[in-house]
Short mmCIF file of C-alpha atoms in Angstrom, two decimals:
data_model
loop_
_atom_site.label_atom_id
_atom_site.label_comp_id
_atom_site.label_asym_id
_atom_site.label_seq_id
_atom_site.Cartn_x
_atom_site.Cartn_y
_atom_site.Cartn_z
CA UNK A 261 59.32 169.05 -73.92
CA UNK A 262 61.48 172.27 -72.60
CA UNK A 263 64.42 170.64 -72.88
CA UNK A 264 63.36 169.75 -76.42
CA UNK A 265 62.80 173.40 -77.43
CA UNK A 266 65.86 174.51 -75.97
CA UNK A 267 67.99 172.27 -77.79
CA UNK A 268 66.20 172.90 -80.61
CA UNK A 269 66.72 176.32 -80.71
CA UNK A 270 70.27 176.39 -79.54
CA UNK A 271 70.93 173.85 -82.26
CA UNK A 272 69.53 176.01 -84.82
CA UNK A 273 72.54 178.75 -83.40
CA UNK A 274 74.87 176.15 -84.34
CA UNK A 275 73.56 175.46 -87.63
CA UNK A 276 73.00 179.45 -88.64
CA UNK A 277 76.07 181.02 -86.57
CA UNK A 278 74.19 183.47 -84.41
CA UNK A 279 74.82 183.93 -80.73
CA UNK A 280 71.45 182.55 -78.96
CA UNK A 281 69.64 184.64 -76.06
CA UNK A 282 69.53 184.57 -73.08
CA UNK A 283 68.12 186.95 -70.36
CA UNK A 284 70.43 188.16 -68.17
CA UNK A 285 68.64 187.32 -65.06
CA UNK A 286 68.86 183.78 -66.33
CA UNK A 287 72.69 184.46 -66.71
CA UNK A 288 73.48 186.06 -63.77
CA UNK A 289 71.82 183.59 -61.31
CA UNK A 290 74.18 182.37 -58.96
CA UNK A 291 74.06 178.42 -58.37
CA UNK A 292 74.57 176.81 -55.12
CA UNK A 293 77.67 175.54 -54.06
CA UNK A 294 76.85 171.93 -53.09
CA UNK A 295 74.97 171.72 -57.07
CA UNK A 296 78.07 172.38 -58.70
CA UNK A 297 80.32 170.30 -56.33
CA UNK A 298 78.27 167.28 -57.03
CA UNK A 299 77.69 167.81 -60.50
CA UNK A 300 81.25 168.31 -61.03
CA UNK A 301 81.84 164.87 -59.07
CA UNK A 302 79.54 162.70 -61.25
CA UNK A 303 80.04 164.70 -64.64
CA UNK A 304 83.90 163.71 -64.03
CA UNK A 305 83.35 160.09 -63.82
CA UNK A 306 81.77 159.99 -66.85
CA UNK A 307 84.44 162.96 -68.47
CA UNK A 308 86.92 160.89 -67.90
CA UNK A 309 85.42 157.36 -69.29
CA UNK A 310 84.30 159.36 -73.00
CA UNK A 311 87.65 160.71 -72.83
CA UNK A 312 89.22 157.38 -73.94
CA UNK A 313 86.57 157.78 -76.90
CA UNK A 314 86.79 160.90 -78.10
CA UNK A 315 89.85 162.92 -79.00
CA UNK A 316 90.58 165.77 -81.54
CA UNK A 317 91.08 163.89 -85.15
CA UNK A 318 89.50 164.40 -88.99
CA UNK A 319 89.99 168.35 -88.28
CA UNK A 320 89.07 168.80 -91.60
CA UNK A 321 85.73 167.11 -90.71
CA UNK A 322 85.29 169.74 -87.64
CA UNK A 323 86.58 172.55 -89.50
CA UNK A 324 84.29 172.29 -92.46
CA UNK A 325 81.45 175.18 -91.98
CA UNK A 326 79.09 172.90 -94.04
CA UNK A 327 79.44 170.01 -91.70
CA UNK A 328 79.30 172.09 -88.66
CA UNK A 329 75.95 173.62 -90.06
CA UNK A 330 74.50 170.24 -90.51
CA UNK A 331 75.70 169.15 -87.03
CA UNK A 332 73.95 172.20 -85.40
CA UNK A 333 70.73 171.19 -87.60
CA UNK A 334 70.30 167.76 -87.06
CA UNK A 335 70.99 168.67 -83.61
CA UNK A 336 67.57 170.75 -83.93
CA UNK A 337 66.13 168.71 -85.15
CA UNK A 338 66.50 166.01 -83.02
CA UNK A 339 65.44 168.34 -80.33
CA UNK A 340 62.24 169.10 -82.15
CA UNK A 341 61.88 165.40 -82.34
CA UNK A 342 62.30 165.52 -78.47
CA UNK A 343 59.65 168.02 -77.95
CA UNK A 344 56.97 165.92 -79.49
CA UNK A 345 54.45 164.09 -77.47
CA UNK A 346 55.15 161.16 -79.09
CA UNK A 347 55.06 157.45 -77.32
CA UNK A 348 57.51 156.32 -74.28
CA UNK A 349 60.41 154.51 -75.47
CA UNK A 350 60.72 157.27 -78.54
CA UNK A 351 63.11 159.89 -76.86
CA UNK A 352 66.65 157.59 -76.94
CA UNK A 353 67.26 157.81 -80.66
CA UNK A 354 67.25 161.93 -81.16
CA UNK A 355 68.90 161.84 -77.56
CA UNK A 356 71.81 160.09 -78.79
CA UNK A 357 71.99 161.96 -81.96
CA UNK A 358 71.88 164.94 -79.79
CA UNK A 359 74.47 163.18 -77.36
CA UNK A 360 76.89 162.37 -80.13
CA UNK A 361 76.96 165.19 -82.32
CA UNK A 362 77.80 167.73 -79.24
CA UNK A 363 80.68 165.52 -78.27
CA UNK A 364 81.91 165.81 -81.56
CA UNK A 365 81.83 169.69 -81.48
CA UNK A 366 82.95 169.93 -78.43
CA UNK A 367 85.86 167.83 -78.07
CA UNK A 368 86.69 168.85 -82.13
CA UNK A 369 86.01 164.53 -82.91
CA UNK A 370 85.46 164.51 -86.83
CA UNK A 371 84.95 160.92 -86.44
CA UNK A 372 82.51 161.04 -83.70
CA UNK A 373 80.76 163.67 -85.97
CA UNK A 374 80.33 160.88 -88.47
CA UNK A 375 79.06 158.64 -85.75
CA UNK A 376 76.27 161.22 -84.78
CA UNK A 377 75.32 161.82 -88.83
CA UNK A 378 74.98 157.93 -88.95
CA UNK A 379 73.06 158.33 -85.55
CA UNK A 380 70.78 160.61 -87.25
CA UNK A 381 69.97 157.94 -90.32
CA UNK A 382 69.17 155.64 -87.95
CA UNK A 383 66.26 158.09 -86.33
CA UNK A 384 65.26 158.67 -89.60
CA UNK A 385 64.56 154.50 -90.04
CA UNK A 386 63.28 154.22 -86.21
CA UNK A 387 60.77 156.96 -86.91
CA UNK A 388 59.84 155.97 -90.42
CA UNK A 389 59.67 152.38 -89.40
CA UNK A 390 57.43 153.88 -86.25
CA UNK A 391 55.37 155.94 -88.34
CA UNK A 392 54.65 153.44 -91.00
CA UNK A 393 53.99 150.18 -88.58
CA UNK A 394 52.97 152.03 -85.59
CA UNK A 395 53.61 152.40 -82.07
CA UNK A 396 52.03 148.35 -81.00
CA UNK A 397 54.18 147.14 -83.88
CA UNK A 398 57.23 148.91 -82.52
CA UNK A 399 55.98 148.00 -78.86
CA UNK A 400 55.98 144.16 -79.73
CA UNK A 401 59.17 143.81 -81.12
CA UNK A 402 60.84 146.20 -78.09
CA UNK A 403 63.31 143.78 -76.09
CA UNK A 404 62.09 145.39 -72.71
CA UNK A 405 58.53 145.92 -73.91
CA UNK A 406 58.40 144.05 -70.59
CA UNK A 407 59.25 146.86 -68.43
CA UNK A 408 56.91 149.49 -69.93
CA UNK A 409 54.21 147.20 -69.85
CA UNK A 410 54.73 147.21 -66.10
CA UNK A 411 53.89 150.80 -65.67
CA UNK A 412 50.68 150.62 -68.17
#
């Protein structure tokens, strides 16, 4: 749910233009050296796999104000959607939105951008489909139901 929030609200800075906040304690905490080391180590690996993926193209796309606004909303709004104490099995969708849409802006991907907006359509079926048939409709026709009925 944290997590959630703070995407949320750092995707509505993105959609509007203004510069988030922080406190400066927050910014000026040192982190350990080992952390970064190993974070750097396995966020590398997987760098270096998306990189083959993504790639700057369709500037037009990332250049667009209107499209960047609506990446920095549905990217809100997928983290409002990841806030919500809603079933297990419900977070992957917005997460991949999410996922998507800030690979896009960050590695200037206009087709990736696409991707994510497409993404997002397809939360808006999974969650209408949820809503509508409910959570043991959704549950039964899960491939790995299996799995999550392990840890009921």
């Amino acid at each position: 749910m944290p997590f959630g929030i703070m995407i949320m609200i750092f995707g509505g800075a993105l959609a509007t233009g203004w510069d988030p906040y922080l406190p400066k304690r927050l910014l000026d905490r040192p982190l350990p050296g080992d952390t970064v080391r190993k974070l750097s180590r396995s966020a590398s690996k997987v760098f270096r796999k998306a990189e083959k993926y993504l790639k700057p193209r369709l500037d037009w796309a990332i250049s667009n104000p209107v499209l960047h606004a609506l990446a920095g909303g549905l990217i809100a709004f997928s983290g409002l959607l990841l806030a919500l104490p809603l079933p297990p099995g419900t977070n992957a969708p917005p997460a991949l939105c999410i996922l998507l849409l800030a690979a896009a802006l960050l590695e200037r991907d206009g087709l990736m951008l696409f991707f994510g907006f497409a993404a997002f359509l397809g939360n808006v079926a999974f969650f209408a489909i949820l809503g509508y048939f409910g959570y043991e409709a959704y549950m039964r026709f899960l491939p790995f139901d299996f799995i999550i009925k392990a840890f009921e």
